[in-house]
Amino acid sequence: MDAMIDLNSDLGEGFGAWPLGDDEALLDVVTSANIACGFHAGDPSVLRRVTERAAERGVSIGAQVGYRDLAGFGRRFIDMDPHDLANDVIYQIGALDGFARIAGSAVRYVKPHGALYNAVVSHAEQAAAVVEAVRRYDPSLPILGLPGSELVKQAEEAGLSVVLESFADRAYTPQGTLVSRRDPLAVVRDPDAVVERSVRMAVEGAVQAVDGTVLSLSPQSLCVHGDTPGAVELARRVRKALADAGVEVKPFV
């Protein structure tokens, strides 16, 4: 196998008595877990349970940091002071890292969530805040981000390791950004299309935007969302299709 890619998913997004997604099943499929840190979703018991399960399976643990927005699931932009945002990111990484360490593992990378992920594509100040937080907490931690984003650019300039990501089930604009969640076309619903896109991104480094434009991505990690209907079966199909296409699925860290 010459081609290689990581398969990641957002996990630990339940809260209290309310579960979201099938973390247990997805941990048997993915190689990296972007685990909520309690600000957009998750609570201490959820964080502990998911980090333990990830450690047991040898799945890489990533801190999925977001705005402090439980009600909006972190999908609403917050115009934060950069210093405060950096502190919030450090707080979240540290919280998850504590649970990861008592599970015998550690946080291996950082990925912004939701509205923060979209903001740092072009918002220079907030991108700088995320980069500063990671640099101050642990400069060896890679940042998972969108190719061509302000976050990736600033992380590279700061000497941090960057891992480029693509999305199996999210639609792309011609500019290479993700279609807004407010748009009904934001999520690709056809399972066959998701599988086909995933293989093409891993093998050819390309994906078709909503207007038909072919984008060059060259991803190192592929995200399959865990909160969509049928997510587990879809993730299994994607992993099998990648293997059938000669792509080795393994963690990037």
Short mmCIF file of C-alpha atoms in Angstrom, two decimals:
data_model
loop_
_atom_site.label_atom_id
_atom_site.label_comp_id
_atom_site.label_asym_id
_atom_site.label_seq_id
_atom_site.Cartn_x
_atom_site.Cartn_y
_atom_site.Cartn_z
CA MET A 1 0.00 0.00 0.00
CA ASP A 2 1.42 3.37 -1.03
CA ALA A 3 -1.46 5.67 -0.05
CA MET A 4 -2.09 6.32 3.63
CA ILE A 5 -4.69 8.34 5.53
CA ASP A 6 -6.02 8.85 9.03
CA LEU A 7 -9.75 8.51 9.75
CA ASN A 8 -11.09 10.88 12.41
CA SER A 9 -14.48 11.56 13.95
CA ASP A 10 -15.99 13.92 16.54
CA LEU A 11 -16.75 12.00 19.72
CA GLY A 12 -17.69 12.61 23.36
CA GLU A 13 -20.45 15.02 22.39
CA GLY A 14 -23.10 13.75 24.79
CA PHE A 15 -23.94 15.72 27.92
CA GLY A 16 -25.31 14.37 31.18
CA ALA A 17 -28.24 12.08 30.44
CA TRP A 18 -28.27 13.00 26.74
CA PRO A 19 -26.10 10.79 24.51
CA LEU A 20 -25.11 11.88 21.00
CA GLY A 21 -23.73 9.43 18.47
CA ASP A 22 -22.37 5.94 19.09
CA ASP A 23 -18.90 6.57 20.49
CA GLU A 24 -18.29 2.91 21.29
CA ALA A 25 -18.97 1.71 17.75
CA LEU A 26 -17.07 4.54 16.06
CA LEU A 27 -13.98 3.89 18.18
CA ASP A 28 -13.79 0.49 16.50
CA VAL A 29 -13.62 2.20 13.09
CA VAL A 30 -11.68 5.48 13.35
CA THR A 31 -7.99 5.90 14.04
CA SER A 32 -8.22 9.35 15.67
CA ALA A 33 -10.92 10.71 17.98
CA ASN A 34 -11.65 14.43 18.19
CA ILE A 35 -13.08 14.47 21.71
CA ALA A 36 -15.22 17.37 22.96
CA CYS A 37 -13.68 19.15 25.93
CA GLY A 38 -16.80 20.33 27.79
CA PHE A 39 -17.30 23.75 26.21
CA HIS A 40 -19.46 22.94 23.17
CA ALA A 41 -20.41 19.45 24.41
CA GLY A 42 -19.28 16.75 26.81
CA ASP A 43 -18.92 16.72 30.59
CA PRO A 44 -16.31 15.22 32.93
CA SER A 45 -17.92 11.77 32.99
CA VAL A 46 -18.28 11.70 29.20
CA LEU A 47 -14.67 12.85 28.73
CA ARG A 48 -13.36 10.18 31.08
CA ARG A 49 -15.38 7.40 29.49
CA VAL A 50 -14.44 8.24 25.91
CA THR A 51 -10.75 8.80 26.62
CA GLU A 52 -10.63 5.43 28.41
CA ARG A 53 -12.31 3.65 25.49
CA ALA A 54 -10.01 5.37 22.98
CA ALA A 55 -6.92 4.44 24.97
CA GLU A 56 -8.05 0.81 25.20
CA ARG A 57 -8.36 0.63 21.41
CA GLY A 58 -5.17 2.49 20.58
CA VAL A 59 -7.09 5.37 18.99
CA SER A 60 -5.26 8.72 19.00
CA ILE A 61 -6.92 11.29 21.27
CA GLY A 62 -7.38 14.81 19.97
CA ALA A 63 -8.71 17.82 21.87
CA GLN A 64 -11.65 19.26 19.96
CA VAL A 65 -11.72 22.81 21.26
CA GLY A 66 -14.58 25.24 20.65
CA TYR A 67 -16.44 28.28 21.86
CA ARG A 68 -18.08 28.12 25.28
CA ASP A 69 -21.51 27.49 23.78
CA LEU A 70 -23.34 24.40 25.04
CA ALA A 71 -26.75 25.67 23.93
CA GLY A 72 -25.56 26.28 20.38
CA PHE A 73 -23.33 23.19 20.24
CA GLY A 74 -20.41 25.46 19.41
CA ARG A 75 -21.86 26.29 16.01
CA ARG A 76 -22.38 30.02 16.69
CA PHE A 77 -19.55 32.48 16.11
CA ILE A 78 -18.46 34.40 19.22
CA ASP A 79 -16.45 37.60 18.77
CA MET A 80 -14.05 36.88 21.61
CA ASP A 81 -11.04 38.78 22.82
CA PRO A 82 -8.05 36.78 21.47
CA HIS A 83 -6.44 36.56 24.92
CA ASP A 84 -9.64 35.09 26.38
CA LEU A 85 -9.98 32.67 23.48
CA ALA A 86 -6.40 31.45 23.94
CA ASN A 87 -7.09 30.84 27.63
CA ASP A 88 -10.29 28.94 26.81
CA VAL A 89 -8.39 26.71 24.39
CA ILE A 90 -5.63 26.03 26.94
CA TYR A 91 -8.29 25.19 29.55
CA GLN A 92 -9.98 22.71 27.24
CA ILE A 93 -6.77 20.96 26.17
CA GLY A 94 -5.71 20.64 29.79
CA ALA A 95 -9.07 19.21 30.90
CA LEU A 96 -9.08 16.51 28.24
CA ASP A 97 -5.38 15.79 28.69
CA GLY A 98 -5.99 15.09 32.38
CA PHE A 99 -8.54 12.38 31.59
CA ALA A 100 -6.42 11.02 28.73
CA ARG A 101 -3.41 10.67 31.03
CA ILE A 102 -5.24 8.74 33.75
CA ALA A 103 -6.43 6.44 30.94
CA GLY A 104 -2.79 5.75 30.07
CA SER A 105 -2.66 8.01 27.01
CA ALA A 106 -2.46 11.75 26.33
CA VAL A 107 -3.83 14.40 24.00
CA ARG A 108 -1.95 13.90 20.72
CA TYR A 109 -3.32 16.78 18.62
CA VAL A 110 -5.75 19.70 18.61
CA LYS A 111 -8.67 20.41 16.29
CA PRO A 112 -11.07 23.37 16.51
CA HIS A 113 -14.79 22.57 16.46
CA GLY A 114 -17.78 24.00 14.61
CA ALA A 115 -17.94 27.78 14.36
CA LEU A 116 -14.40 28.16 15.67
CA TYR A 117 -13.13 25.77 12.96
CA ASN A 118 -14.86 27.89 10.32
CA ALA A 119 -13.77 31.19 11.88
CA VAL A 120 -10.06 30.38 11.90
CA VAL A 121 -10.16 29.68 8.18
CA SER A 122 -10.06 33.45 7.64
CA HIS A 123 -10.18 35.20 11.04
CA ALA A 124 -6.52 36.08 11.66
CA GLU A 125 -6.88 37.12 15.32
CA GLN A 126 -8.75 34.02 16.38
CA ALA A 127 -6.41 31.78 14.40
CA ALA A 128 -3.50 33.42 16.21
CA ALA A 129 -5.21 32.77 19.56
CA VAL A 130 -5.58 29.05 18.83
CA VAL A 131 -1.97 28.83 17.65
CA GLU A 132 -0.73 30.67 20.74
CA ALA A 133 -2.71 28.35 23.02
CA VAL A 134 -1.24 25.21 21.46
CA ARG A 135 2.25 26.71 21.40
CA ARG A 136 2.07 27.60 25.09
CA TYR A 137 0.51 24.30 26.19
CA ASP A 138 2.65 21.92 24.14
CA PRO A 139 4.38 23.01 20.92
CA SER A 140 4.80 19.37 19.88
CA LEU A 141 1.03 18.95 19.41
CA PRO A 142 -0.06 18.96 15.75
CA ILE A 143 -3.02 21.13 14.71
CA LEU A 144 -5.63 19.52 12.47
CA GLY A 145 -7.02 22.06 10.01
CA LEU A 146 -8.38 22.98 6.60
CA PRO A 147 -5.86 23.35 3.75
CA GLY A 148 -5.18 26.99 2.89
CA SER A 149 -6.71 28.27 6.13
CA GLU A 150 -5.37 31.13 8.23
CA LEU A 151 -4.95 28.63 11.08
CA VAL A 152 -2.72 26.34 9.02
CA LYS A 153 -0.68 29.27 7.72
CA GLN A 154 -0.07 30.76 11.17
CA ALA A 155 0.63 27.38 12.77
CA GLU A 156 3.31 26.68 10.16
CA GLU A 157 4.82 30.14 10.67
CA ALA A 158 4.95 29.45 14.42
CA GLY A 159 6.83 26.21 13.80
CA LEU A 160 3.95 23.95 14.83
CA SER A 161 3.16 20.69 13.08
CA VAL A 162 0.10 20.84 10.82
CA VAL A 163 -2.11 18.00 9.58
CA LEU A 164 -4.33 18.78 6.59
CA GLU A 165 -7.90 17.53 6.81
CA SER A 166 -10.74 16.84 4.41
CA PHE A 167 -14.36 15.93 5.06
CA ALA A 168 -16.08 12.81 3.74
CA ASP A 169 -19.62 14.12 4.20
CA ARG A 170 -19.37 17.91 3.98
CA ALA A 171 -19.89 19.94 0.81
CA TYR A 172 -17.14 22.29 -0.39
CA THR A 173 -17.35 25.77 -1.89
CA PRO A 174 -15.28 26.55 -5.02
CA GLN A 175 -12.85 28.36 -2.68
CA GLY A 176 -12.10 25.15 -0.78
CA THR A 177 -14.01 26.09 2.37
CA LEU A 178 -16.95 24.16 3.83
CA VAL A 179 -20.48 25.08 2.81
CA SER A 180 -22.28 26.76 5.73
CA ARG A 181 -24.35 24.50 7.98
CA ARG A 182 -27.26 26.87 7.30
CA ASP A 183 -27.28 25.68 3.69
CA PRO A 184 -29.39 22.54 3.10
CA LEU A 185 -26.59 21.25 0.83
CA ALA A 186 -23.95 21.51 3.57
CA VAL A 187 -23.97 17.78 4.33
CA VAL A 188 -23.66 15.10 1.65
CA ARG A 189 -26.52 12.69 2.43
CA ASP A 190 -26.01 9.97 -0.18
CA PRO A 191 -23.87 7.21 1.43
CA ASP A 192 -22.56 6.03 -1.96
CA ALA A 193 -21.41 9.57 -2.77
CA VAL A 194 -19.68 9.89 0.61
CA VAL A 195 -17.79 6.62 0.06
CA GLU A 196 -16.80 7.59 -3.49
CA ARG A 197 -15.63 11.07 -2.38
CA SER A 198 -13.59 9.56 0.46
CA VAL A 199 -11.68 7.23 -1.83
CA ARG A 200 -11.06 9.98 -4.38
CA MET A 201 -9.74 12.34 -1.71
CA ALA A 202 -7.38 9.69 -0.34
CA VAL A 203 -6.18 8.35 -3.71
CA GLU A 204 -6.30 11.41 -5.99
CA GLY A 205 -6.19 14.21 -3.40
CA ALA A 206 -9.21 15.78 -5.05
CA VAL A 207 -12.89 16.54 -4.39
CA GLN A 208 -15.66 18.17 -6.41
CA ALA A 209 -17.09 21.44 -5.09
CA VAL A 210 -20.81 22.29 -5.23
CA ASP A 211 -20.37 24.09 -8.57
CA GLY A 212 -18.47 21.18 -10.16
CA THR A 213 -15.01 22.68 -9.64
CA VAL A 214 -12.39 20.02 -8.81
CA LEU A 215 -10.38 21.04 -5.77
CA SER A 216 -6.90 19.77 -4.87
CA LEU A 217 -6.72 18.83 -1.17
CA SER A 218 -4.03 16.19 -0.49
CA PRO A 219 -5.46 15.35 2.96
CA GLN A 220 -3.58 13.52 5.69
CA SER A 221 -6.75 12.91 7.69
CA LEU A 222 -10.35 12.31 6.64
CA CYS A 223 -13.25 13.30 8.91
CA VAL A 224 -16.48 11.31 9.08
CA HIS A 225 -19.08 12.93 11.32
CA GLY A 226 -20.42 10.84 14.16
CA ASP A 227 -23.65 12.77 14.80
CA THR A 228 -25.39 12.12 11.49
CA PRO A 229 -27.94 9.31 10.98
CA GLY A 230 -26.26 6.03 10.01
CA ALA A 231 -22.82 7.41 10.90
CA VAL A 232 -21.38 4.14 12.16
CA GLU A 233 -22.32 2.08 9.12
CA LEU A 234 -21.13 4.89 6.85
CA ALA A 235 -17.78 5.05 8.63
CA ARG A 236 -17.39 1.29 8.25
CA ARG A 237 -18.15 1.52 4.54
CA VAL A 238 -15.64 4.35 4.09
CA ARG A 239 -12.89 2.42 5.88
CA LYS A 240 -13.56 -0.75 3.86
CA ALA A 241 -13.61 1.18 0.58
CA LEU A 242 -10.29 2.83 1.45
CA ALA A 243 -8.73 -0.56 2.19
CA ASP A 244 -10.15 -2.01 -1.03
CA ALA A 245 -8.57 0.90 -2.92
CA GLY A 246 -5.15 0.10 -1.42
CA VAL A 247 -5.17 2.93 1.12
CA GLU A 248 -3.69 2.15 4.54
CA VAL A 249 -5.78 3.67 7.34
CA LYS A 250 -3.65 4.60 10.36
CA PRO A 251 -3.25 7.48 12.85
CA PHE A 252 -1.13 10.45 11.77
CA VAL A 253 0.39 10.48 15.28
#
